Coordinates of C-alpha atoms in Angstrom, one line a residue:
X1 CA 3.1 11.3 27.8
X2 CA 0.8 9.8 25.1
X3 CA -1.4 7.1 26.3
X4 CA -2.7 4.1 24.4
X5 CA -5.4 1.7 25.5
X6 CA -5.0 -1.9 24.6
X7 CA -8.1 -3.7 23.3
X8 CA -6.4 -7.1 23.5
X9 CA -7.6 -7.8 27.0
X10 CA -11.2 -7.8 26.2
X11 CA -13.0 -11.1 26.8
X12 CA -15.4 -10.5 23.9
X13 CA -14.9 -12.5 20.8
X14 CA -13.7 -10.1 18.1
X15 CA -14.0 -10.3 14.3
X16 CA -10.8 -11.2 12.3
X17 CA -10.9 -7.9 10.3
X18 CA -10.9 -4.5 11.9
X19 CA -10.5 -0.8 11.1
X20 CA -7.0 -0.3 12.5
X21 CA -6.5 3.4 12.1
X22 CA -9.2 6.0 12.0
X23 CA -8.5 9.6 11.1
X24 CA -4.8 8.7 11.3
X25 CA -4.8 7.2 14.8
X26 CA -5.0 3.7 16.2
X27 CA -8.3 2.1 17.1
X28 CA -7.2 -1.5 16.9
X29 CA -5.5 -3.5 18.5
X30 CA -4.6 -0.5 20.7
X31 CA -6.5 2.7 21.0
X32 CA -4.6 6.0 20.9
X33 CA -5.7 8.4 23.6
X34 CA -3.6 11.4 22.8
X35 CA -4.8 15.0 22.6
X36 CA -3.8 15.0 18.9
X37 CA -5.9 11.9 18.2
X38 CA -8.9 13.4 19.9
X39 CA -8.6 16.6 17.9
X40 CA -8.3 14.8 14.6
X41 CA -11.2 12.5 15.3
X42 CA -13.4 15.4 16.4
X43 CA -12.6 17.6 13.4
X44 CA -12.7 14.7 10.9
X45 CA -9.2 15.8 9.9
X46 CA -6.5 13.9 7.9
X47 CA -3.3 14.5 9.9
X48 CA -1.1 13.4 6.9
X49 CA -2.6 15.9 4.3
X50 CA -2.7 18.5 7.0
X51 CA 1.0 18.1 7.6
X52 CA 2.1 18.2 4.0
X53 CA -0.2 21.1 3.0
X54 CA 0.4 23.0 6.2
X55 CA -3.3 23.8 6.5
X56 CA -6.3 22.1 8.0
X57 CA -7.5 19.3 5.7
X58 CA -10.5 17.1 6.3
X59 CA -10.5 13.4 5.3
X60 CA -11.4 13.2 1.6
X61 CA -13.1 9.8 1.7
X62 CA -16.8 9.3 1.3
X63 CA -19.1 8.8 4.3
X64 CA -19.0 4.9 4.3
X65 CA -15.2 4.9 4.6
X66 CA -14.6 8.3 6.2
X67 CA -11.4 8.3 8.3
X68 CA -10.3 4.7 7.5
X69 CA -6.6 4.6 6.9
X70 CA -5.6 1.0 7.5
X71 CA -7.4 -2.3 8.1
X72 CA -6.1 -5.1 10.3
X73 CA -6.6 -8.5 8.8
X74 CA -5.3 -12.1 9.3
X75 CA -5.3 -13.0 5.6
X76 CA -1.6 -14.0 5.5
X77 CA -2.0 -16.1 8.6
X78 CA -1.1 -13.4 11.1
X79 CA -2.6 -10.1 12.0
X80 CA -1.2 -7.3 9.8
X81 CA -2.0 -3.8 8.8
X82 CA -3.2 -3.2 5.2
X83 CA -3.1 0.3 3.7
X84 CA -6.5 1.4 2.2
X85 CA -5.8 5.1 1.8
X86 CA -2.8 6.4 -0.2
X87 CA -2.6 9.6 1.8
X88 CA -1.6 7.5 4.8
X89 CA 1.7 6.9 3.2
X90 CA 2.4 10.6 2.7
X91 CA 5.2 10.1 5.2
X92 CA 7.9 12.8 4.8
X93 CA 10.7 10.5 5.8
X94 CA 9.6 7.9 3.3
X95 CA 9.4 10.5 0.5
X96 CA 12.8 11.9 1.6
X97 CA 14.3 8.4 1.4
X98 CA 13.0 8.0 -2.2
X99 CA 14.3 11.5 -3.2
X100 CA 17.8 10.6 -1.8
X101 CA 17.8 7.3 -3.7
X102 CA 16.6 8.9 -7.0
X103 CA 19.2 11.7 -7.0
X104 CA 22.0 9.8 -5.3
X105 CA 22.2 12.0 -2.2
X106 CA 24.1 10.8 0.8
X107 CA 22.0 9.9 3.9
X108 CA 23.3 12.8 6.0
X109 CA 23.4 15.4 3.2
X110 CA 20.6 18.0 3.1
X111 CA 17.7 17.8 0.7
X112 CA 15.0 20.4 0.3
X113 CA 11.8 18.5 -0.5
X114 CA 8.5 20.3 -0.8
X115 CA 5.0 19.7 -2.1
X116 CA 4.3 21.8 -5.2
X117 CA 1.3 23.8 -3.8
X118 CA 3.5 25.1 -1.0
X119 CA 5.5 27.1 -3.4
X120 CA 2.5 29.4 -3.8
X121 CA 3.6 30.9 -0.4
X122 CA 6.2 33.6 -1.2
X123 CA 8.2 32.7 1.9
X124 CA 8.3 29.0 1.1
X125 CA 9.2 29.8 -2.5
X126 CA 12.0 32.1 -1.4
X127 CA 13.4 29.4 0.9
X128 CA 13.2 26.9 -1.8
X129 CA 15.0 29.1 -4.4
X130 CA 17.7 29.9 -1.9
X131 CA 18.4 26.2 -1.6
X132 CA 18.5 25.9 -5.4
X133 CA 21.0 28.7 -5.7
X134 CA 23.1 27.2 -2.9
X135 CA 23.4 23.9 -4.8
X136 CA 21.4 22.0 -2.2
X137 CA 19.5 19.1 -3.9
X138 CA 16.0 20.7 -4.2
X139 CA 13.0 18.5 -5.1
X140 CA 9.4 19.3 -5.8
X141 CA 6.7 16.6 -5.7
X142 CA 3.2 16.3 -7.0
X143 CA 0.3 14.1 -5.9
X144 CA -3.4 14.0 -6.4
X145 CA -4.3 16.5 -3.7
X146 CA -0.9 18.3 -4.0
X147 CA -0.8 19.9 -7.4
X148 CA -2.5 17.0 -9.2
X149 CA -1.2 13.7 -10.6
X150 CA 1.2 13.6 -13.5
X151 CA 0.0 11.4 -16.3
X152 CA 1.7 9.7 -19.2
X153 CA -0.5 10.4 -22.3
X154 CA -1.9 7.5 -24.3
X155 CA -0.5 6.6 -27.7
X156 CA -1.9 4.3 -30.4
X157 CA 0.2 1.5 -28.9
X158 CA 0.1 2.3 -25.2
X159 CA -2.4 3.3 -22.5
X160 CA -2.6 6.5 -20.5
X161 CA -0.9 6.0 -17.1
X162 CA -1.1 8.2 -14.0
X163 CA 1.6 8.4 -11.4
X164 CA 0.6 8.5 -7.7
X165 CA 3.4 10.9 -6.9
X166 CA 6.0 12.5 -9.1
X167 CA 9.3 14.1 -8.0
X168 CA 11.5 16.4 -10.0
X169 CA 14.7 18.3 -9.2
X170 CA 14.9 22.1 -9.7
X171 CA 18.5 23.2 -10.6
X172 CA 20.4 26.2 -11.8
X173 CA 23.5 26.8 -13.8
X174 CA 23.8 30.3 -12.2
X175 CA 21.8 32.1 -14.9
X176 CA 18.5 30.3 -15.2
X177 CA 16.3 27.8 -13.3
X178 CA 15.8 24.4 -15.0
X179 CA 14.1 21.1 -14.2
X180 CA 16.2 18.0 -13.8
X181 CA 15.1 14.3 -14.0
X182 CA 11.7 13.1 -12.6
X183 CA 11.1 10.2 -10.4
X184 CA 7.9 8.2 -10.0
X185 CA 6.7 7.2 -6.5
X186 CA 3.8 4.7 -6.4
X187 CA 1.8 3.8 -3.3
X188 CA 0.0 0.5 -3.3
X189 CA -3.3 0.3 -1.3
X190 CA -5.4 -2.7 -0.9
X191 CA -9.1 -3.2 -1.9
X192 CA -11.3 -5.0 0.6
X193 CA -14.5 -7.0 -0.1
X194 CA -17.7 -5.5 1.3
X195 CA -18.0 -2.1 2.9
X196 CA -16.6 -0.3 5.9
X197 CA -19.9 1.4 6.6
X198 CA -21.0 -0.6 9.7
X199 CA -17.6 -0.2 11.4
X200 CA -17.4 3.5 10.5
X201 CA -20.9 4.1 11.9
X202 CA -19.9 2.3 15.1
X203 CA -16.8 4.3 15.5
X204 CA -18.6 7.6 14.8
X205 CA -21.5 6.8 17.2
X206 CA -19.1 5.6 19.9
X207 CA -17.0 8.8 19.6
X208 CA -20.2 10.9 19.8
X209 CA -21.7 9.0 22.8
X210 CA -18.5 8.3 24.7
X211 CA -16.6 11.5 23.9
X212 CA -14.9 11.7 27.2
X213 CA -14.1 8.0 27.4
X214 CA -13.8 6.9 23.8
X215 CA -10.5 5.0 24.2
X216 CA -11.8 3.1 27.2
X217 CA -15.2 2.3 25.5
X218 CA -13.5 1.0 22.3
X219 CA -11.0 -1.0 24.4
X220 CA -13.9 -2.8 25.9
X221 CA -15.7 -3.3 22.6
X222 CA -13.1 -4.0 19.9
X223 CA -15.8 -5.7 17.9
X224 CA -17.2 -2.2 17.1
X225 CA -14.3 -1.6 14.7
X226 CA -14.8 -5.0 13.0
X227 CA -18.5 -5.2 12.4
X228 CA -19.2 -6.6 8.9
X229 CA -15.5 -6.1 7.9
X230 CA -14.5 -8.5 5.2
X231 CA -11.0 -9.5 3.9
X232 CA -8.7 -8.1 1.3
X233 CA -9.2 -8.8 -2.4
X234 CA -5.6 -10.0 -2.9
X235 CA -5.8 -11.7 -6.3
X236 CA -7.6 -8.8 -7.9
X237 CA -5.2 -6.2 -6.6
X238 CA -2.2 -8.2 -7.7
X239 CA -3.6 -8.5 -11.2
X240 CA -4.4 -4.8 -11.3
X241 CA -1.0 -3.8 -9.8
X242 CA 1.4 -6.1 -11.6
X243 CA 0.9 -4.6 -15.0
X244 CA 1.2 -1.1 -13.7
X245 CA 4.3 -1.9 -11.8
X246 CA 6.0 -3.5 -14.8
X247 CA 5.0 -0.6 -17.0
X248 CA 6.2 2.1 -14.6
X249 CA 9.5 0.3 -13.9
X250 CA 10.2 0.4 -17.6
X251 CA 9.3 4.1 -17.7
X252 CA 11.8 4.6 -14.8
X253 CA 14.6 3.2 -17.1
X254 CA 14.2 6.2 -19.5
X255 CA 17.1 8.6 -19.6
X256 CA 14.8 11.5 -18.5
X257 CA 13.8 9.6 -15.4
X258 CA 15.6 9.1 -12.1
X259 CA 13.7 5.8 -11.5
X260 CA 10.6 4.4 -9.9
X261 CA 9.8 3.5 -6.3
X262 CA 6.8 1.2 -5.6
X263 CA 5.9 1.5 -1.9
X264 CA 3.8 -1.4 -0.5
X265 CA 2.9 -2.5 3.1
X266 CA 4.6 -5.7 4.3
X267 CA 1.1 -7.4 4.3
X268 CA 0.9 -6.8 0.6
X269 CA 4.4 -8.1 -0.1
X270 CA 3.6 -11.2 2.0
X271 CA 0.4 -11.8 0.0
X272 CA 2.3 -11.5 -3.3
X273 CA 4.6 -14.4 -2.5
X274 CA 2.5 -17.1 -4.2
X275 CA 2.0 -14.8 -7.2
X276 CA 5.8 -14.3 -7.5
X277 CA 7.0 -17.9 -6.8
X278 CA 8.2 -16.9 -3.3
X279 CA 11.4 -15.2 -4.6
X280 CA 14.5 -15.3 -2.4
X281 CA 15.9 -12.0 -1.3
X282 CA 19.7 -11.5 -1.3
X283 CA 21.4 -8.7 0.7
X284 CA 23.3 -6.2 -1.2
X285 CA 26.5 -4.5 0.0
X286 CA 24.7 -1.1 0.2
X287 CA 22.1 -2.4 2.7
X288 CA 19.4 -2.9 0.2
X289 CA 18.2 -6.3 -1.2
X290 CA 18.0 -7.9 -4.6
X291 CA 16.0 -10.8 -6.1
X292 CA 18.1 -13.9 -6.3
X293 CA 17.9 -14.0 -10.1
X294 CA 19.6 -10.5 -10.4
X295 CA 23.2 -9.7 -10.7
X296 CA 24.4 -8.3 -7.3
X297 CA 25.6 -4.7 -6.9
X298 CA 24.4 -3.8 -10.4
X299 CA 22.9 -0.4 -10.8
X300 CA 19.1 -0.4 -10.8
X301 CA 16.4 2.2 -11.3
X302 CA 13.4 0.4 -9.9
X303 CA 12.8 -0.1 -6.2
X304 CA 10.2 -1.8 -4.1
X305 CA 9.9 -0.2 -0.7
X306 CA 8.3 -2.6 1.8
X307 CA 7.1 -0.9 4.9
X308 CA 5.2 -1.7 8.1
X309 CA 3.5 0.4 10.7
X310 CA 5.0 0.8 14.1
X311 CA 2.4 0.0 16.7
X312 CA 3.9 2.5 19.2
X313 CA 2.2 3.0 22.6
X314 CA 3.7 6.5 22.9
X315 CA 3.5 7.9 19.4
X316 CA 0.4 8.7 17.4
X317 CA 0.0 8.7 14.4
X318 CA 2.2 5.6 14.2
X319 CA 5.3 6.0 12.1
X320 CA 6.1 4.0 8.9
X321 CA 9.2 1.8 9.2
X322 CA 11.0 0.5 6.1
X323 CA 11.3 -3.3 6.3
X324 CA 13.1 -3.9 3.0
X325 CA 14.3 -1.8 0.1
X326 CA 14.5 -4.2 -2.9
X327 CA 16.3 -3.0 -6.0
X328 CA 14.9 -4.8 -9.0
X329 CA 13.8 -4.4 -12.7
X330 CA 10.7 -5.3 -14.7
X331 CA 12.4 -8.4 -16.4
X332 CA 13.4 -10.0 -13.0
X333 CA 9.9 -9.6 -11.6
X334 CA 8.3 -10.9 -14.8
X335 CA 10.6 -14.0 -14.6
X336 CA 9.2 -14.9 -11.1
X337 CA 5.6 -14.1 -11.9
X338 CA 5.5 -15.7 -15.4
X339 CA 8.0 -18.5 -15.1
X340 CA 8.7 -19.5 -11.5
X341 CA 5.2 -19.3 -10.1
X342 CA 3.6 -21.3 -12.9
X343 CA 6.4 -23.9 -12.8
X344 CA 5.6 -24.4 -9.1
X345 CA 2.0 -25.1 -10.0
X346 CA 2.9 -27.5 -12.8
X347 CA 5.5 -29.4 -10.8
X348 CA 4.6 -33.0 -9.8
X349 CA 2.2 -32.9 -6.9
X350 CA 1.5 -29.2 -7.6
X351 CA -1.8 -27.5 -7.6
X352 CA -2.4 -28.3 -11.4
X353 CA -2.7 -32.0 -10.5
X354 CA -5.8 -31.1 -8.5
X355 CA -7.7 -29.7 -11.4
X356 CA -8.8 -33.1 -12.8
X357 CA -9.7 -34.3 -9.3
X358 CA -11.8 -31.2 -8.7
X359 CA -13.6 -31.6 -12.0
X360 CA -14.4 -35.2 -11.2
X361 CA -15.7 -34.3 -7.8
X362 CA -17.9 -31.6 -9.2
X363 CA -19.3 -33.9 -11.9
X364 CA -20.0 -37.0 -9.8
X365 CA -23.3 -35.8 -8.5
X366 CA -24.5 -35.4 -12.0
X367 CA -22.8 -38.4 -13.6
X368 CA -22.3 -41.1 -10.9
X369 CA -21.4 -43.6 -13.6
X370 CA -17.9 -42.1 -13.4
X371 CA -17.4 -44.4 -10.4
X372 CA -19.1 -47.5 -11.8
X373 CA -18.0 -50.1 -14.3
X374 CA -20.1 -50.1 -17.6
X375 CA -22.1 -53.2 -16.6
X376 CA -23.5 -51.3 -13.6
X377 CA -24.6 -48.3 -15.6
X378 CA -28.3 -47.6 -15.3
X379 CA -28.9 -45.3 -18.1
X380 CA -32.6 -44.6 -18.7
X381 CA -33.8 -43.8 -22.2
X382 CA -34.8 -40.3 -22.8
X383 CA -38.5 -39.5 -22.7
X384 CA -40.4 -39.6 -25.9
X385 CA -40.3 -36.3 -27.6
X386 CA -43.7 -34.6 -27.9

């Protein structure tokens, strides 16, 4: 039975932001004490890349952020996990869900989904081609470390755009192998202010010095995983992400595309509410959700997957759980971001009303006459020019 040590009982005051997962396993608010967690930490291994490549793969991040998968922060008013490494979301079930949605495959029906580099193995390639010939939906996917990103070339009127992960079906008409439609799968990570260096050094040193009792030591010192950890750069990430999301949702509408999935942690979705005018979600008959402005049950090609991490005490690495699958389109999201959110700011008593008051407060120390009647002004003449 896997064991997990809780750090919540410590009497020490802990920072608000912590490294939550290190080399794929919990270090806050609980500490995974499984044999697998110990092996991955000792080897500096990424369990997610190792699983999909079927070979030992070290963490690819630099020394200051080595091993950091998620960060726990209170930026939305409650403690939540924020994804900081895209490989953490290389969850096979999440990718399989997207493949089924792209290619309209029933939930219980088989799908053969494989990372492109694995087809270099003759046995894997033979199994895959057998599925193709049998008519089983057969899907290959590419990613940065798995065959390389697929990019949309620039034109004189549009930018180059890379896709985090790209799926494509492989089909046969009985005489030749052909490619079907492609689907785009995006994974949204969060940028954090500052550096993880101090927390990573603490975790590395603690694992070296307390190798036989690392979970217990970290349980008693949760502050080690939070030293000098700053909060997420929410506004900057939304500005950077929103354009890409709109752009890729439109690409997903092309006849050669099966659609686009944008996967984001629940913490990111919560942080976007003010930027999107806090849109209401309406349940759809198929179990997914729609934005209130959209026509219900209408076919869509763009999806926002909102997921959360399951803080299991018996499973490590923790599994990803889908919280909402939101069917949408670029125009609906643009309506909320460009119309609804600014309207809320412009409404009577809204945040725009505070601009003049803020300017006045900033200027008063330099121009106190703003609070005085003209007869009380004491304006001194400028000094004689030299």
